[in-house]
Coordinates of C-alpha atoms in Angstrom, one line a residue:
Chain S
X1 CA 8.0 0.1 -20.9
X2 CA 10.9 -1.8 -19.3
X3 CA 13.1 -3.9 -21.2
X4 CA 14.9 -6.6 -19.5
X5 CA 18.2 -8.5 -21.7
X6 CA 20.5 -10.6 -20.8
X7 CA 20.0 -9.8 -16.9
X8 CA 22.2 -11.9 -14.4
X9 CA 21.5 -11.8 -10.5
X10 CA 24.0 -12.8 -8.5
X11 CA 23.3 -13.1 -4.5
X12 CA 27.0 -13.6 -3.2
X13 CA 28.3 -16.2 -5.4
X14 CA 25.3 -17.8 -5.7
X15 CA 24.1 -16.9 -9.3
X16 CA 19.8 -16.6 -9.0
X17 CA 18.9 -15.4 -12.7
X18 CA 20.9 -16.7 -15.3
X19 CA 20.9 -14.5 -18.7
X20 CA 17.1 -13.5 -18.4
X21 CA 15.0 -11.4 -21.6
X22 CA 12.2 -9.7 -20.6
X23 CA 10.0 -7.2 -22.0
X24 CA 7.1 -5.5 -19.8
X25 CA 4.4 -4.4 -22.4
X26 CA 2.5 -0.5 -21.1
X27 CA -0.7 -0.8 -20.3
X28 CA -1.1 -4.0 -20.3
X29 CA -0.4 -7.1 -17.5
X30 CA 2.4 -9.0 -17.7
X31 CA 2.7 -12.0 -15.6
X32 CA 5.5 -13.9 -15.0
X33 CA 5.1 -17.5 -13.6
X34 CA 7.1 -20.2 -12.6
X35 CA 7.4 -22.6 -9.5
X36 CA 9.8 -22.0 -5.8
X37 CA 12.7 -20.9 -6.4
X38 CA 12.8 -20.3 -10.0
X39 CA 13.9 -16.7 -9.5
X40 CA 10.7 -14.4 -10.0
X41 CA 10.9 -12.2 -6.8
X42 CA 14.9 -11.9 -7.7
X43 CA 14.0 -10.6 -11.2
X44 CA 11.3 -7.9 -8.8
X45 CA 14.4 -7.2 -6.6
X46 CA 16.3 -6.7 -9.5
X47 CA 14.4 -4.2 -11.1
X48 CA 13.9 -2.6 -8.1
X49 CA 17.5 -2.4 -7.9
X50 CA 17.5 -4.9 -4.3
X51 CA 19.9 -7.4 -5.6
X52 CA 23.7 -7.0 -7.0
X53 CA 23.1 -7.5 -10.9
X54 CA 24.2 -7.4 -14.5
X55 CA 22.9 -7.1 -17.8
X56 CA 20.5 -4.1 -19.0
X57 CA 17.2 -3.5 -17.4
X58 CA 16.4 -0.1 -19.3
X59 CA 13.3 2.3 -18.5
X60 CA 11.0 3.9 -21.5
X61 CA 14.2 2.9 -24.0
X62 CA 16.1 4.9 -22.5
X63 CA 17.0 4.9 -18.5
X64 CA 19.1 2.5 -17.6
X65 CA 18.2 1.0 -13.8
X66 CA 21.3 -1.4 -12.8
X67 CA 23.3 0.4 -10.8
X68 CA 20.5 3.0 -9.4
X69 CA 19.5 2.9 -6.2
X70 CA 16.0 1.7 -5.1
X71 CA 15.7 5.2 -3.7
X72 CA 15.9 6.2 -6.9
X73 CA 13.8 3.7 -9.0
X74 CA 10.9 4.4 -6.4
X75 CA 10.8 8.5 -8.4
X76 CA 11.1 7.0 -12.0
X77 CA 7.2 5.4 -10.4
X78 CA 8.6 1.7 -10.4
X79 CA 6.7 1.3 -7.2
X80 CA 7.1 -2.9 -6.0
X81 CA 4.4 -4.8 -3.6
X82 CA 6.8 -6.8 -2.3
X83 CA 6.2 -10.7 -1.3
X84 CA 4.9 -11.5 2.2
X85 CA 3.0 -7.7 1.8
X86 CA 5.8 -6.0 4.4
X87 CA 3.3 -3.0 5.9
X88 CA 4.5 -0.9 8.4
X89 CA 2.9 -2.9 11.7
X90 CA 3.2 0.2 14.2
X91 CA 1.8 2.5 12.1
X92 CA -2.1 3.0 11.5
X93 CA -3.3 2.2 8.2
X94 CA -3.5 6.1 7.0
X95 CA -0.1 6.4 8.0
X96 CA 1.3 3.4 6.0
X97 CA -0.6 5.0 2.6
X98 CA 1.0 8.2 3.6
X99 CA 4.9 6.4 3.5
X100 CA 3.8 5.8 -0.1
X101 CA 4.0 9.2 -1.2
X102 CA 7.7 9.8 -0.4
X103 CA 8.9 9.0 -3.7
X104 CA 7.4 11.6 -4.9
X105 CA 6.1 14.5 -1.8
X106 CA 9.8 14.6 -0.7
X107 CA 11.3 14.3 2.7
X108 CA 10.3 17.8 3.6
X109 CA 7.2 18.5 0.8
X110 CA 4.4 19.7 1.9
X111 CA 2.3 18.4 -1.3
X112 CA -1.3 17.7 -0.6
X113 CA -1.7 14.3 -0.7
X114 CA -5.3 13.5 0.2
X115 CA -6.5 13.1 -3.5
X116 CA -4.6 10.1 -3.8
X117 CA -5.8 8.5 -0.7
X118 CA -9.6 9.0 -1.6
X119 CA -8.4 7.1 -4.5
X120 CA -7.1 4.3 -2.7
X121 CA -10.3 4.6 -0.1
X122 CA -12.4 4.8 -3.1
X123 CA -10.8 1.2 -4.6
X124 CA -10.4 -0.4 -1.3
X125 CA -13.7 0.8 0.8
X126 CA -12.4 -1.6 3.8
X127 CA -9.1 0.3 4.4
X128 CA -11.4 3.4 4.3
X129 CA -13.5 1.8 7.5
X130 CA -9.9 0.5 9.1
X131 CA -8.6 4.1 8.6
X132 CA -6.9 4.1 11.6
X133 CA -6.3 0.9 12.9
X134 CA -2.7 -0.5 13.6
X135 CA -0.8 -2.0 10.6
X136 CA -0.6 -5.7 12.2
X137 CA -4.1 -6.1 13.4
X138 CA -5.5 -5.9 9.5
X139 CA -6.3 -9.0 8.2
X140 CA -4.3 -10.8 5.8
X141 CA -6.6 -9.7 3.3
X142 CA -6.5 -6.3 4.4
X143 CA -2.7 -6.6 4.4
X144 CA -2.4 -7.3 1.0
X145 CA -4.8 -4.8 0.1
X146 CA -2.9 -2.1 2.2
X147 CA 0.5 -2.6 0.8
X148 CA -1.0 -2.3 -2.9
X149 CA -3.0 1.2 -1.8
X150 CA 0.1 1.8 -0.3
X151 CA 1.7 1.6 -4.1
X152 CA -1.0 3.3 -5.7
X153 CA -0.4 6.7 -3.1
X154 CA 3.3 6.1 -5.4
X155 CA 1.0 7.8 -8.5
X156 CA 3.2 4.6 -10.1
X157 CA 3.4 4.3 -14.1
X158 CA 4.5 0.3 -13.4
X159 CA 3.2 -1.7 -10.2
X160 CA 5.3 -4.7 -9.3
X161 CA 3.3 -7.1 -7.6
X162 CA 4.9 -10.0 -6.1
X163 CA 2.5 -13.0 -4.9
X164 CA -0.6 -11.1 -3.5
X165 CA -2.5 -14.0 -3.4
X166 CA 0.0 -15.7 -0.9
X167 CA -2.1 -17.1 2.0
X168 CA -5.5 -15.3 1.4
X169 CA -8.7 -17.5 1.6
X170 CA -9.6 -18.4 -2.3
X171 CA -12.8 -15.9 -1.8
X172 CA -10.2 -13.1 -1.1
X173 CA -8.0 -13.9 -4.5
X174 CA -10.7 -13.4 -6.4
X175 CA -12.0 -9.8 -5.2
X176 CA -7.8 -9.1 -4.8
X177 CA -7.7 -9.8 -8.7
X178 CA -10.9 -7.9 -9.8
X179 CA -9.0 -4.7 -7.9
X180 CA -6.0 -6.2 -10.3
X181 CA -6.4 -5.8 -13.9
X182 CA -9.3 -2.1 -12.4
X183 CA -5.9 -0.4 -11.4
X184 CA -5.4 -1.6 -15.0
X185 CA -7.9 -0.4 -16.9
X186 CA -7.2 3.2 -15.4
X187 CA -3.7 3.2 -17.1
X188 CA -1.2 1.2 -15.2
X189 CA 1.4 -0.8 -15.9
X190 CA 1.2 -4.3 -14.3
X191 CA 4.3 -6.2 -13.4
X192 CA 2.6 -9.8 -11.3
X193 CA 4.0 -12.2 -10.4
X194 CA 2.0 -15.2 -9.1
X195 CA 2.7 -18.8 -8.3
X196 CA -1.4 -19.0 -8.9
X197 CA -0.4 -20.2 -12.6
X198 CA -4.2 -20.2 -13.7
X199 CA -5.2 -16.8 -12.2
X200 CA -2.0 -15.0 -13.2
X201 CA -2.8 -16.4 -17.0
X202 CA -6.4 -15.1 -16.7
X203 CA -6.2 -11.4 -15.5
X204 CA -2.9 -11.0 -18.5
X205 CA -1.9 -10.1 -21.9
X206 CA 1.4 -11.7 -21.8
X207 CA 2.6 -14.6 -19.7
X208 CA 6.7 -15.6 -19.1
X209 CA 7.4 -18.8 -17.3
X210 CA 10.8 -19.4 -15.5
X211 CA 12.5 -22.0 -14.3
X212 CA 15.9 -22.3 -12.7
X213 CA 16.7 -18.6 -13.0
X214 CA 16.1 -18.6 -17.4
X215 CA 12.6 -17.6 -19.5
X216 CA 12.1 -20.6 -21.0
X217 CA 8.4 -20.0 -22.7
X218 CA 7.0 -16.8 -23.5
X219 CA 3.6 -15.9 -25.1
X220 CA 0.4 -14.4 -25.4
X221 CA -1.6 -15.6 -22.2
X222 CA -4.1 -17.2 -24.2
X223 CA -1.7 -19.6 -26.0
X224 CA 0.6 -20.5 -23.3
X225 CA -2.6 -21.4 -20.8
X226 CA -2.8 -24.3 -23.7
X227 CA 0.8 -25.2 -23.3
X228 CA 1.1 -29.0 -23.1
X229 CA 4.2 -28.3 -21.0
X230 CA 2.8 -25.3 -19.2
X231 CA -0.8 -27.1 -18.3
X232 CA 1.7 -30.3 -17.3
X233 CA 4.3 -28.3 -15.1
X234 CA 2.1 -25.6 -13.4
X235 CA -2.0 -26.1 -14.2
X236 CA -1.6 -30.0 -13.1
X237 CA -4.1 -32.4 -15.1
X238 CA -7.5 -31.0 -13.8
X239 CA -7.1 -27.7 -16.0
X240 CA -8.8 -28.7 -18.7
X241 CA -12.2 -28.7 -16.7
X242 CA -11.6 -24.9 -14.6
X243 CA -10.8 -23.3 -18.1
Chain X
X1 CA 12.4 10.8 56.9
X2 CA 11.0 13.8 57.0
X3 CA 7.9 15.4 54.2
X4 CA 11.1 17.6 53.0
X5 CA 13.7 15.2 53.0
X6 CA 11.3 13.2 50.7
X7 CA 10.4 16.0 48.5
X8 CA 14.2 16.8 47.6
X9 CA 14.9 13.0 47.5
X10 CA 11.8 12.3 45.4
X11 CA 12.6 15.5 42.8
X12 CA 16.3 14.4 42.5
X13 CA 15.1 10.7 41.7
X14 CA 13.0 12.1 38.8
X15 CA 15.7 14.8 37.7
X16 CA 18.5 11.6 37.4
X17 CA 15.5 9.7 36.2
X18 CA 15.0 12.2 33.6
X19 CA 18.4 12.0 32.5
X20 CA 18.2 8.4 32.0
X21 CA 15.1 8.1 30.4
X22 CA 17.2 10.5 27.8
X23 CA 19.7 7.9 27.3
X24 CA 17.2 5.4 27.0
X25 CA 14.9 6.7 24.3
X26 CA 18.1 7.2 22.3
X27 CA 19.0 4.0 22.9
X28 CA 15.5 2.3 21.8
X29 CA 16.0 5.0 18.5
X30 CA 19.2 3.4 17.7
X31 CA 18.3 0.0 18.1
X32 CA 14.5 0.2 16.3
X33 CA 16.1 2.6 13.5
X34 CA 19.9 0.5 12.7
X35 CA 19.6 -2.2 14.7
X36 CA 22.6 -1.3 16.9
X37 CA 23.0 -1.3 20.5
X38 CA 24.8 1.7 20.9
X39 CA 27.8 0.6 24.3
X40 CA 28.8 4.4 23.4
X41 CA 25.9 6.2 24.1
X42 CA 26.9 7.1 28.1
X43 CA 30.1 8.8 26.5
X44 CA 28.1 10.8 24.3
X45 CA 26.0 12.2 27.3
X46 CA 30.1 12.6 28.9
X47 CA 31.1 14.3 25.7
X48 CA 28.1 16.8 25.4
X49 CA 28.8 17.7 29.5
X50 CA 32.7 18.4 27.8
X51 CA 31.9 20.3 25.2
X52 CA 28.7 22.3 26.3
X53 CA 31.5 23.3 29.8
X54 CA 34.5 24.2 27.3
X55 CA 31.4 26.3 25.6
X56 CA 31.1 28.2 28.6
X57 CA 34.0 27.9 30.2
X58 CA 37.0 27.9 27.8
X59 CA 34.8 30.1 24.9
X60 CA 32.6 31.7 28.2
X61 CA 30.0 31.9 26.0
X62 CA 26.9 33.4 27.5
X63 CA 24.1 31.0 27.5
X64 CA 21.9 32.4 24.6
X65 CA 25.3 31.7 22.2
X66 CA 25.8 28.6 23.9
X67 CA 23.0 26.7 22.9
X68 CA 22.8 27.4 19.3
X69 CA 26.5 26.7 19.1
X70 CA 26.6 23.7 21.0
X71 CA 23.3 22.3 19.0
X72 CA 25.4 22.7 15.9
X73 CA 28.3 20.8 17.7
X74 CA 26.0 17.5 18.9
X75 CA 24.5 17.7 14.9
X76 CA 28.1 17.4 13.8
X77 CA 29.3 15.0 16.7
X78 CA 26.0 12.8 15.4
X79 CA 27.3 13.1 11.7
X80 CA 30.6 11.8 12.0
X81 CA 29.6 9.2 14.9
X82 CA 27.4 8.0 12.1
X83 CA 29.6 8.0 9.1
X84 CA 32.3 6.3 11.1
X85 CA 30.5 3.6 13.7
X86 CA 28.1 2.6 11.6
X87 CA 27.8 4.2 8.0
X88 CA 30.2 2.1 7.3
X89 CA 29.6 -1.1 9.0
X90 CA 26.3 -1.8 7.6
X91 CA 26.4 -3.9 5.2
X92 CA 29.8 -6.2 6.2
X93 CA 28.6 -10.2 6.3
X94 CA 29.0 -9.7 10.1
X95 CA 25.9 -8.4 11.9
X96 CA 27.3 -7.7 15.0
X97 CA 30.1 -4.9 13.7
X98 CA 28.1 -2.1 14.2
X99 CA 27.8 -3.0 17.5
X100 CA 30.8 -3.9 18.8
X101 CA 32.0 -0.6 16.5
X102 CA 30.0 1.2 19.5
X103 CA 32.0 -0.5 21.9
X104 CA 35.4 1.3 20.1
X105 CA 33.6 4.1 19.9
X106 CA 33.2 4.4 23.7
X107 CA 36.9 4.0 24.4
X108 CA 37.7 6.7 21.5
X109 CA 35.3 9.2 23.1
X110 CA 36.7 8.5 26.6
X111 CA 40.3 8.6 25.1
X112 CA 39.3 11.9 23.4
X113 CA 37.7 13.2 26.3
X114 CA 41.0 13.4 28.0
X115 CA 43.1 14.5 26.1
X116 CA 41.4 17.1 24.4
X117 CA 40.1 18.5 28.2
X118 CA 42.7 16.4 30.6
X119 CA 42.0 14.0 33.4
X120 CA 41.4 15.9 36.0
X121 CA 36.9 17.1 37.0
X122 CA 35.6 20.2 35.6
X123 CA 32.8 21.4 37.9
X124 CA 30.1 23.9 35.6
X125 CA 28.0 26.2 37.8
X126 CA 24.7 25.9 38.0
X127 CA 22.4 27.4 35.2
X128 CA 20.3 29.3 38.2
X129 CA 23.0 30.9 40.8
X130 CA 21.8 33.0 44.3
X131 CA 23.9 35.9 45.2
X132 CA 26.9 34.0 46.3
X133 CA 27.1 32.2 43.4
X134 CA 26.1 28.9 45.2
X135 CA 23.3 26.5 43.5
X136 CA 19.8 28.4 43.1
X137 CA 17.3 26.9 45.8
X138 CA 13.3 27.2 45.0
X139 CA 11.5 27.2 47.7
X140 CA 7.8 25.9 47.3
X141 CA 6.1 25.9 51.0
X142 CA 9.0 26.2 52.6
X143 CA 10.2 23.0 50.9
X144 CA 13.9 23.6 49.1
X145 CA 14.4 22.7 46.2
X146 CA 17.5 23.0 43.8
X147 CA 17.2 24.8 40.9
X148 CA 19.4 22.6 38.5
X149 CA 16.9 19.5 39.1
X150 CA 13.8 21.1 38.7
X151 CA 15.4 22.8 35.2
X152 CA 16.4 19.3 34.2
X153 CA 13.3 17.7 35.0
X154 CA 11.8 20.2 32.5
X155 CA 14.3 20.2 29.6
X156 CA 14.1 16.5 29.4
X157 CA 10.4 16.6 29.9
X158 CA 10.4 19.3 26.9
X159 CA 13.2 17.8 24.8
X160 CA 11.4 13.9 25.4
X161 CA 8.0 15.7 24.5
X162 CA 9.3 17.3 21.0
X163 CA 10.8 14.0 19.8
X164 CA 7.6 12.1 20.0
X165 CA 5.8 14.9 18.3
X166 CA 8.2 14.6 15.9
X167 CA 7.4 11.0 15.5
X168 CA 4.0 11.3 15.9
X169 CA 2.8 14.0 14.1
X170 CA 4.6 15.1 11.5
X171 CA 5.4 13.4 8.5
X172 CA 9.0 13.8 8.4
X173 CA 8.8 11.4 11.7
X174 CA 6.4 9.2 10.5
X175 CA 8.8 8.3 7.4
X176 CA 10.7 7.7 10.6
X177 CA 9.1 5.2 12.1
X178 CA 8.3 3.5 8.5
X179 CA 11.7 2.6 8.4
X180 CA 12.5 1.9 11.6
X181 CA 10.0 -0.5 11.5
X182 CA 10.5 -2.4 8.0
X183 CA 14.0 -1.1 6.6
X184 CA 13.5 -3.3 3.2
X185 CA 10.2 -1.8 2.7
X186 CA 10.7 1.5 3.0
X187 CA 13.7 1.4 1.4
X188 CA 11.4 -0.1 -1.6
X189 CA 9.3 2.9 -1.0
X190 CA 11.6 5.0 -1.5
X191 CA 12.4 7.0 2.3
X192 CA 15.9 8.1 2.0
X193 CA 18.0 5.6 4.3
X194 CA 20.6 7.7 4.7
X195 CA 18.4 10.9 5.6
X196 CA 16.4 9.3 8.5
X197 CA 19.4 7.1 9.5
X198 CA 21.6 10.5 10.2
X199 CA 18.3 12.2 11.5
X200 CA 18.0 9.4 14.2
X201 CA 21.9 9.8 14.7
X202 CA 21.4 13.8 15.5
X203 CA 18.4 13.0 17.9
X204 CA 20.7 10.4 20.1
X205 CA 23.4 12.3 19.9
X206 CA 21.1 15.8 21.0
X207 CA 19.6 13.1 23.4
X208 CA 22.6 12.0 25.4
X209 CA 24.1 15.4 25.6
X210 CA 21.3 17.9 26.9
X211 CA 21.4 15.3 29.2
X212 CA 25.3 15.2 29.9
X213 CA 24.9 19.7 30.0
X214 CA 22.4 19.6 32.7
X215 CA 23.6 16.9 35.4
X216 CA 27.2 18.7 35.0
X217 CA 26.9 20.8 37.9
X218 CA 25.4 18.3 39.7
X219 CA 28.2 15.5 38.9
X220 CA 31.1 17.4 37.4
X221 CA 32.1 16.8 34.4
X222 CA 34.5 13.9 34.2
X223 CA 35.1 11.2 31.8
X224 CA 33.6 8.0 33.7
X225 CA 30.0 10.0 33.4
X226 CA 29.9 7.1 30.7
X227 CA 28.6 4.5 33.3
X228 CA 25.4 6.0 33.5
X229 CA 24.4 3.9 30.4
X230 CA 24.2 1.1 32.7
X231 CA 21.3 2.7 34.7
X232 CA 19.4 3.6 31.5
X233 CA 19.8 0.3 29.7
X234 CA 18.1 -1.0 33.1
X235 CA 15.5 1.6 32.4
X236 CA 15.5 0.2 28.9
X237 CA 15.0 -3.3 30.7
X238 CA 12.5 -2.6 32.8
X239 CA 10.1 -0.8 30.4
X240 CA 10.4 -3.4 28.0
X241 CA 12.4 -3.5 25.5
X242 CA 12.0 -1.2 22.3
X243 CA 9.2 0.4 24.1
X244 CA 9.4 4.2 24.6
X245 CA 7.3 5.0 26.8
X246 CA 8.2 1.9 28.9
X247 CA 11.8 3.3 28.9
X248 CA 10.5 6.4 30.0
X249 CA 9.0 4.6 32.7
X250 CA 11.5 2.4 34.0
X251 CA 14.0 4.8 34.2
X252 CA 12.1 6.9 36.4
X253 CA 12.0 4.0 38.2
X254 CA 15.4 3.7 38.1
X255 CA 16.3 7.2 39.2
X256 CA 14.2 7.4 41.6
X257 CA 15.0 3.8 43.9
X258 CA 19.3 4.7 43.2
X259 CA 18.2 7.8 45.1
X260 CA 16.4 6.9 47.7
X261 CA 18.6 3.4 48.5
X262 CA 21.3 5.8 49.0
X263 CA 18.9 7.0 52.0
X264 CA 18.6 3.3 53.4
X265 CA 21.3 1.7 52.3
X266 CA 24.1 4.3 51.4
X267 CA 26.7 2.0 50.6
X268 CA 24.8 0.1 47.9
X269 CA 22.8 2.2 45.7
X270 CA 24.4 0.5 42.3
X271 CA 23.8 -2.6 44.0
X272 CA 19.6 -1.8 44.3
X273 CA 19.7 -1.0 40.6
X274 CA 21.0 -3.9 39.4
X275 CA 19.0 -6.6 41.7
X276 CA 16.0 -4.5 40.6
X277 CA 17.2 -5.6 37.4
X278 CA 17.3 -9.1 38.3
X279 CA 14.2 -8.9 39.4
X280 CA 12.4 -7.8 36.7
X281 CA 14.1 -10.3 34.0
X282 CA 13.3 -13.3 37.0
X283 CA 9.6 -12.3 37.1
X284 CA 8.6 -10.2 34.2
X285 CA 11.3 -10.3 31.2
X286 CA 9.1 -8.7 29.0
X287 CA 9.4 -5.7 30.7
X288 CA 6.2 -3.4 32.4
X289 CA 4.9 -2.8 29.3
X290 CA 4.6 -4.7 26.1
X291 CA 5.3 -3.7 22.5
X292 CA 3.1 -1.8 20.6
X293 CA 3.4 -4.0 18.1
X294 CA 2.1 -7.8 19.0
X295 CA 2.1 -10.9 17.4
X296 CA -0.7 -11.7 15.7
X297 CA -2.2 -15.5 17.0

């Protein structure tokens, strides 16, 4: 789906990514783990056109994403759920979902989006209950559901999730990750960025480990989980007992 | 004070309040959409008044032609304003640049108006006149009300209502609201920033210019009309910064206070308006209405 080759990303003069190579496999869940400031979010922002970068990001082996605006990338049905959820606080749940349709609906379009909304409500019944509540008044877990639901409204082919577990209670996190695997089973390719490495590797098919702007390790998630360096740095010494 | 005088003053106050409300609504739309405090808002009103007066006096267009032509002019002014004052500076490393540019725009608009139309005030006849060409008067129960003020209230209220409906009910309006509330997320979802921002600027210029057109027969068209911005700003502060409903009510309060204070303290009407702001800033700095978006505890 997305092949990244020798990607360098910059915030002004600071080089945040130093030559990344990564392959988001079609129909699979690919996860990217790493510590704070390793460059995980920057990588997602590079794909969605929100930071300056050099190198190559190929979509479906033909379309070059670098140099395109975020808006054009969104129209390719590559949808980015940003870190910290970024739902629209003064819009209702329903209106937030409507905004998700903009990439295929167009500014003055008149296409119906009831079907998409029904599907989102089916996946997250809690959002249906809160339909007419304003975004800011939702709990953290509901806001994350709304952020993912909004992304699903955009008919994503690639869904990029940035730290969906951030700040949520463990029970909510496991519920959310079940939904994420369900979205993947229905055919959406997922690129998942997580600090919760154990959980991310459990649900994903392929894992990349990023550190200081470089990929330091990659492989099938089942293999990477057993790598002693990963256990030491990201899973902690109790990793075995939890597996 | 007799009842007739009271009614006349109240009408004048509400009419002025509606004009301030149109300016104030524009100010808030810009602050929310692009984070710019527009110091040229009053001068846009002045410029709009000149453009419409020019269409009526110089080109002698009848009202039914004048309205669509002036609307096209406002759209052009809005786009030019956005692409010169805002767009080139939006990624400047110094975020105040877009705000300071509006101060420059204020000077440019004033000088431009003087260059094109001269420094002398022009008088525009009221929309409804009586048989002798004097301002038309509406009598309700024996109380004389000037038609121009009544029309100002009606036109302003319709315009404010239409814009409210655009934002609350239409798909486009929701996209514009989303872009206002979180431009980063809206951009990621694919909301076209250039379209939402252009639309906002056009709406803002229309609001200000229609206000200018409506009060032109009352104040005369002159290049100092820009000072009305300060009243709109007072309305925004009283209503609670960033809240449109509050700004409208705040602006009405400012209009009424201003008009009634001319009766009791004739020379001090500006003083009373700004005393009101100071009082609000001291006693209730968050304004009459808290924001629609609150911080969650």
